[in-house]
RNA sequence: AGGCACGUAGCUCAGCGGGAGAGCGCUACCCUGACACGGUAGAUGUCGGCGGUUCAAUCCCGCCCGUGCCUACCA
């Protein structure tokens, strides 16, 4: 036997990936006649290394792609990576810092060269790691958001949007990262509540008639105040609207204005200081009232020249302290309150963001959002799970213009040139040498680059060759499924929808499947600081304790001080598929991965068993094992020779196939995995293999036909189940499949074999039901054995079945051999009620209307059996009470559907019959006990 | 503050109008010729709380409590 006794994932997974790659099975052909099925990968950051989030999407997308590829589609899974502006630039800047230099010393060109060099050296890591997961991407089509083709697409998109009037440049409040020295989008700013202070400041009225109190969390911005706003309906301030206050410390007069939007009479003092240059709401208010913007804080969060001398150059927080101190000295500090507030912090650097007005490039939201909303509304694109549609709509209906410029060097430099002579802006597809307005040569290119998500937004068509009209674009766009995390619904999905509709005039994908977030077993987000990181590669290949980082993997080390064993990519994939119930967090428990490795070991051993018993398999049908049996009209077995066990497993297989097909269509990956788990372990291993052992071990000439039928059925079932499982667990299925006997013209790999389909002629319900009854009977007898402590080795000599039902009798007769073996019983006798009652001193059970009577004969302890009977009777009594209560309820009888009522009546009758039988046995046993 | 989820066996989660399910864990027995990463049998739940609709509610509706996420506000 060439297969090891224990499944070794690392060994099994070692060779197949290269085999698939070398044979080109991952490649998709744009010229194929087959219907396309396309998924574009959510491009991971080039700086990234594989984490569980990646592992999840690789699993689900590969599952879909492998399934559809087997199912006859031209399946394209288009891979690539994202240049990840900030992340990558920061990485290289850190390197430079270590060398004692920085990007400014290096200069733009040299710096970019350096980043490219870094990318070429390290950028392949994440791709490499995905291969260890078994990802069947078409690697020949791998793209990078900053490669030549995609850069062209970005340039074209920018210029076109500009020409369409959808891109503009404007001064806007932006969230400035004072450490990262860049503008952040709303989505790059984290907001978490902290304790802060609210200062109430007195601003004296210019005419000396008193003062007005304003509350502020940012006293240092008062130098930039250009108004105080109150609500026109606020009686406290009605009379002073239109007057001016003299701004302390600078002695500048600013008006008290009435505004209906900003001031809330119920909050604070009801009066608000307006600083248009340093607060987004004040900025808007400033526009409403034509107020000047006085910037007082610079890009490094220091006070600039627009403040009194003693404040110039101070950090904003030092300035705050000093302002408060001066106000206090002047008797203008009214009071201080403690108040929770939520500062914006840069996701990258953690610095509190400074809102500042800056000239930025924007993409208009509304006109682009409209078609994208309609596309989802009309069902052209379906969002799964549907709950996310609400979130999508909410974002789209309230969309804000998208700030796309970033003050970085690594990225797509904005194709805009400014003229020093006439201030005309030139935006073109080819780099200009002269100003379009005045033909001057004094033009400068915009220094900024585009937001990384701008290029990502074009991903579904830029990767297929757009703006060229390529065959790929024609064949594979729109894509069928976008599979990604809900956390980037806005960042990415919504923007792809907008760009797809605008540039391609069609949706980028027909379905969006949003998967859950992978968290640790406690539901915490995995993070370095929490030390709860589980590395997919550690799960796949195992990790010794010394390989684990005491900080990063603290949790794992606590659970596994010795390190973790290799579980294999298949077990990890199976686990993630099992966890992928829609709309939930995934709380990953390593124990569960181990559980599914055990499952794969079970499959492994089932295959081992099959191979051990197939060595001389030479049924005539063997020859027809070519393209796979099910697609040919022939069956691989002689139907007449099939046992009821064979028929039962084939019927169960058929049901399983149908169920898996449905669940795959509905993205219910957990159901798919669960169906497989149950079929393989419970049906195939626990029952079928056990049931056919006698047939397989029978080498006599008379047994040949039955044996062949069992061999054929076992092989057929195993082979089908491997193909069913292949999308989830590609390695082990290929490995086993390759060692199965098959004809020369069979496919070379399971991954290009067809996906199983249910076959009507293999749904053999009648035999299936007979076998199902036999299984129930065996279970009942085993239950008696178990509960009365009959040792596993002990054989029961006689078992009587009391039934007068012809079908049941025939089932028992056909299945007698199974019962004898599985329940360890020798003589089985079917008797009528009268005869049955005469057999005294028995252990009794009711099973589907059949009474099982086992004479005690010293093998069953009377006391144990009495205890068991009493338990059974108590159960039946409870059942009877429950059903009678229902049936004696007049309203139930009057209103419930007849079908339900009949069912309840039938149940009651059965319970009562069962009770009678059990009571009789009880009485009998008690008599026996008394007699000694 | 508003919105959206979620609260089911010790743990992780399915189920979502007709008497509660799985895996892991647990208990007892068993190394039976694929597998001890195994087999057979078994125990375990006021299905978060309170009301309502219904003949019938874990499932539908309302309120409350708890958890998480999103959006907004924060003078």
PDB file of C-alpha atoms in Angstrom, chain A residues 683-799:
ATOM      1  CA  UNK A 683     -22.874   8.318   5.245  1.00  0.00           C
ATOM      2  CA  UNK A 684     -19.815   7.064   3.452  1.00  0.00           C
ATOM      3  CA  UNK A 685     -17.512   6.115   6.320  1.00  0.00           C
ATOM      4  CA  UNK A 686     -19.786   5.350   9.246  1.00  0.00           C
ATOM      5  CA  UNK A 687     -22.303   3.382   7.264  1.00  0.00           C
ATOM      6  CA  UNK A 688     -21.551   2.536   3.703  1.00  0.00           C
ATOM      7  CA  UNK A 689     -18.002   1.292   4.104  1.00  0.00           C
ATOM      8  CA  UNK A 690     -18.993  -0.735   7.149  1.00  0.00           C
ATOM      9  CA  UNK A 691     -21.996  -2.170   5.326  1.00  0.00           C
ATOM     10  CA  UNK A 692     -20.070  -3.402   2.299  1.00  0.00           C
ATOM     11  CA  UNK A 693     -17.139  -4.915   4.122  1.00  0.00           C
ATOM     12  CA  UNK A 694     -18.607  -8.441   4.035  1.00  0.00           C
ATOM     13  CA  UNK A 695     -19.238  -8.129   0.316  1.00  0.00           C
ATOM     14  CA  UNK A 696     -15.712  -6.883  -0.304  1.00  0.00           C
ATOM     15  CA  UNK A 697     -14.136  -9.591   1.790  1.00  0.00           C
ATOM     16  CA  UNK A 698     -16.094 -12.309   0.023  1.00  0.00           C
ATOM     17  CA  UNK A 699     -13.810 -13.897  -2.567  1.00  0.00           C
ATOM     18  CA  UNK A 700     -16.118 -16.745  -3.477  1.00  0.00           C
ATOM     19  CA  UNK A 701     -17.368 -17.108  -7.058  1.00  0.00           C
ATOM     20  CA  UNK A 702     -20.999 -16.654  -5.932  1.00  0.00           C
ATOM     21  CA  UNK A 703     -20.094 -13.395  -4.277  1.00  0.00           C
ATOM     22  CA  UNK A 704     -18.343 -11.953  -7.291  1.00  0.00           C
ATOM     23  CA  UNK A 705     -21.221  -9.937  -8.724  1.00  0.00           C
ATOM     24  CA  UNK A 706     -22.108  -8.337  -5.399  1.00  0.00           C
ATOM     25  CA  UNK A 707     -18.490  -7.665  -4.724  1.00  0.00           C
ATOM     26  CA  UNK A 708     -17.985  -6.019  -8.072  1.00  0.00           C
ATOM     27  CA  UNK A 709     -21.065  -3.921  -7.562  1.00  0.00           C
ATOM     28  CA  UNK A 710     -19.800  -2.744  -4.181  1.00  0.00           C
ATOM     29  CA  UNK A 711     -16.361  -1.997  -5.583  1.00  0.00           C
ATOM     30  CA  UNK A 712     -17.840  -0.045  -8.459  1.00  0.00           C
ATOM     31  CA  UNK A 713     -20.161   1.873  -6.180  1.00  0.00           C
ATOM     32  CA  UNK A 714     -17.422   2.651  -3.717  1.00  0.00           C
ATOM     33  CA  UNK A 715     -15.121   3.870  -6.432  1.00  0.00           C
ATOM     34  CA  UNK A 716     -17.848   5.842  -8.122  1.00  0.00           C
ATOM     35  CA  UNK A 717     -18.928   7.479  -4.891  1.00  0.00           C
ATOM     36  CA  UNK A 718     -15.425   8.275  -3.749  1.00  0.00           C
ATOM     37  CA  UNK A 719     -14.474   9.674  -7.114  1.00  0.00           C
ATOM     38  CA  UNK A 720     -17.557  11.874  -7.240  1.00  0.00           C
ATOM     39  CA  UNK A 721     -17.025  13.110  -3.726  1.00  0.00           C
ATOM     40  CA  UNK A 722     -13.444  14.071  -4.564  1.00  0.00           C
ATOM     41  CA  UNK A 723     -14.661  16.176  -7.448  1.00  0.00           C
ATOM     42  CA  UNK A 724     -17.315  17.723  -5.220  1.00  0.00           C
ATOM     43  CA  UNK A 725     -14.711  18.594  -2.642  1.00  0.00           C
ATOM     44  CA  UNK A 726     -12.022  19.727  -5.006  1.00  0.00           C
ATOM     45  CA  UNK A 727     -12.974  23.419  -5.071  1.00  0.00           C
ATOM     46  CA  UNK A 728     -12.604  23.594  -1.301  1.00  0.00           C
ATOM     47  CA  UNK A 729      -9.724  21.184  -0.734  1.00  0.00           C
ATOM     48  CA  UNK A 730      -7.798  21.050  -3.989  1.00  0.00           C
ATOM     49  CA  UNK A 731      -4.627  19.314  -2.855  1.00  0.00           C
ATOM     50  CA  UNK A 732      -5.866  16.227  -1.065  1.00  0.00           C
ATOM     51  CA  UNK A 733      -8.544  15.609  -3.671  1.00  0.00           C
ATOM     52  CA  UNK A 734      -6.024  15.746  -6.491  1.00  0.00           C
ATOM     53  CA  UNK A 735      -3.644  13.525  -4.610  1.00  0.00           C
ATOM     54  CA  UNK A 736      -6.199  10.806  -3.965  1.00  0.00           C
ATOM     55  CA  UNK A 737      -7.789  11.183  -7.365  1.00  0.00           C
ATOM     56  CA  UNK A 738      -4.450  10.609  -9.074  1.00  0.00           C
ATOM     57  CA  UNK A 739      -4.034   7.308  -7.292  1.00  0.00           C
ATOM     58  CA  UNK A 740      -7.476   5.994  -8.225  1.00  0.00           C
ATOM     59  CA  UNK A 741      -7.674   3.554 -11.122  1.00  0.00           C
ATOM     60  CA  UNK A 742      -8.893   5.112 -14.322  1.00  0.00           C
ATOM     61  CA  UNK A 743      -8.735   4.787 -18.063  1.00  0.00           C
ATOM     62  CA  UNK A 744      -6.034   6.232 -20.234  1.00  0.00           C
ATOM     63  CA  UNK A 745      -8.227   8.894 -21.779  1.00  0.00           C
ATOM     64  CA  UNK A 746      -9.378  10.216 -18.435  1.00  0.00           C
ATOM     65  CA  UNK A 747      -8.511  13.861 -17.656  1.00  0.00           C
ATOM     66  CA  UNK A 748      -4.988  14.343 -16.382  1.00  0.00           C
ATOM     67  CA  UNK A 749      -6.132  16.318 -13.386  1.00  0.00           C
ATOM     68  CA  UNK A 750      -9.184  16.449 -11.210  1.00  0.00           C
ATOM     69  CA  UNK A 751      -9.242  20.195 -11.644  1.00  0.00           C
ATOM     70  CA  UNK A 752     -10.177  19.884 -15.291  1.00  0.00           C
ATOM     71  CA  UNK A 753     -12.639  17.042 -14.715  1.00  0.00           C
ATOM     72  CA  UNK A 754     -16.318  17.979 -14.754  1.00  0.00           C
ATOM     73  CA  UNK A 755     -18.121  18.965 -11.589  1.00  0.00           C
ATOM     74  CA  UNK A 756     -20.589  16.255 -10.518  1.00  0.00           C
ATOM     75  CA  UNK A 757     -24.206  16.551 -11.478  1.00  0.00           C
ATOM     76  CA  UNK A 758     -27.160  14.742  -9.979  1.00  0.00           C
ATOM     77  CA  UNK A 759     -28.479  11.868 -12.125  1.00  0.00           C
ATOM     78  CA  UNK A 760     -32.132  10.947 -11.946  1.00  0.00           C
ATOM     79  CA  UNK A 761     -31.496   7.233 -12.544  1.00  0.00           C
ATOM     80  CA  UNK A 762     -29.272   7.097  -9.483  1.00  0.00           C
ATOM     81  CA  UNK A 763     -32.023   8.315  -7.174  1.00  0.00           C
ATOM     82  CA  UNK A 764     -33.190   4.883  -6.075  1.00  0.00           C
ATOM     83  CA  UNK A 765     -35.672   5.932  -3.475  1.00  0.00           C
ATOM     84  CA  UNK A 766     -37.255   2.558  -2.797  1.00  0.00           C
ATOM     85  CA  UNK A 767     -34.018   0.779  -1.947  1.00  0.00           C
ATOM     86  CA  UNK A 768     -32.798   3.871  -0.191  1.00  0.00           C
ATOM     87  CA  UNK A 769     -35.790   3.844   2.138  1.00  0.00           C
ATOM     88  CA  UNK A 770     -35.333   0.159   2.880  1.00  0.00           C
ATOM     89  CA  UNK A 771     -31.729   0.736   3.788  1.00  0.00           C
ATOM     90  CA  UNK A 772     -32.673   3.732   5.882  1.00  0.00           C
ATOM     91  CA  UNK A 773     -35.023   1.526   7.876  1.00  0.00           C
ATOM     92  CA  UNK A 774     -32.318  -1.079   8.361  1.00  0.00           C
ATOM     93  CA  UNK A 775     -29.999   1.636   9.615  1.00  0.00           C
ATOM     94  CA  UNK A 776     -32.608   2.733  12.129  1.00  0.00           C
ATOM     95  CA  UNK A 777     -33.093  -0.833  13.326  1.00  0.00           C
ATOM     96  CA  UNK A 778     -29.376  -1.327  13.738  1.00  0.00           C
ATOM     97  CA  UNK A 779     -29.164   1.916  15.689  1.00  0.00           C
ATOM     98  CA  UNK A 780     -32.007   0.810  17.961  1.00  0.00           C
ATOM     99  CA  UNK A 781     -30.396  -2.504  18.730  1.00  0.00           C
ATOM    100  CA  UNK A 782     -27.084  -0.790  19.341  1.00  0.00           C
ATOM    101  CA  UNK A 783     -28.823   1.629  21.691  1.00  0.00           C
ATOM    102  CA  UNK A 784     -30.133  -1.287  23.709  1.00  0.00           C
ATOM    103  CA  UNK A 785     -26.686  -2.788  23.778  1.00  0.00           C
ATOM    104  CA  UNK A 786     -25.092   0.451  24.781  1.00  0.00           C
ATOM    105  CA  UNK A 787     -27.520   1.383  27.481  1.00  0.00           C
ATOM    106  CA  UNK A 788     -27.713  -2.052  29.020  1.00  0.00           C
ATOM    107  CA  UNK A 789     -23.956  -2.422  28.966  1.00  0.00           C
ATOM    108  CA  UNK A 790     -23.702  -5.364  26.619  1.00  0.00           C
ATOM    109  CA  UNK A 791     -19.999  -5.484  25.803  1.00  0.00           C
ATOM    110  CA  UNK A 792     -19.082  -4.749  22.190  1.00  0.00           C
ATOM    111  CA  UNK A 793     -17.634  -8.202  21.731  1.00  0.00           C
ATOM    112  CA  UNK A 794     -20.729 -10.059  22.901  1.00  0.00           C
ATOM    113  CA  UNK A 795     -22.949 -11.578  20.220  1.00  0.00           C
ATOM    114  CA  UNK A 796     -26.727 -11.460  20.605  1.00  0.00           C
ATOM    115  CA  UNK A 797     -28.136 -14.774  19.544  1.00  0.00           C
ATOM    116  CA  UNK A 798     -31.731 -13.935  18.861  1.00  0.00           C
ATOM    117  CA  UNK A 799     -33.551 -10.824  17.805  1.00  0.00           C
TER     118      UNK A 799
END
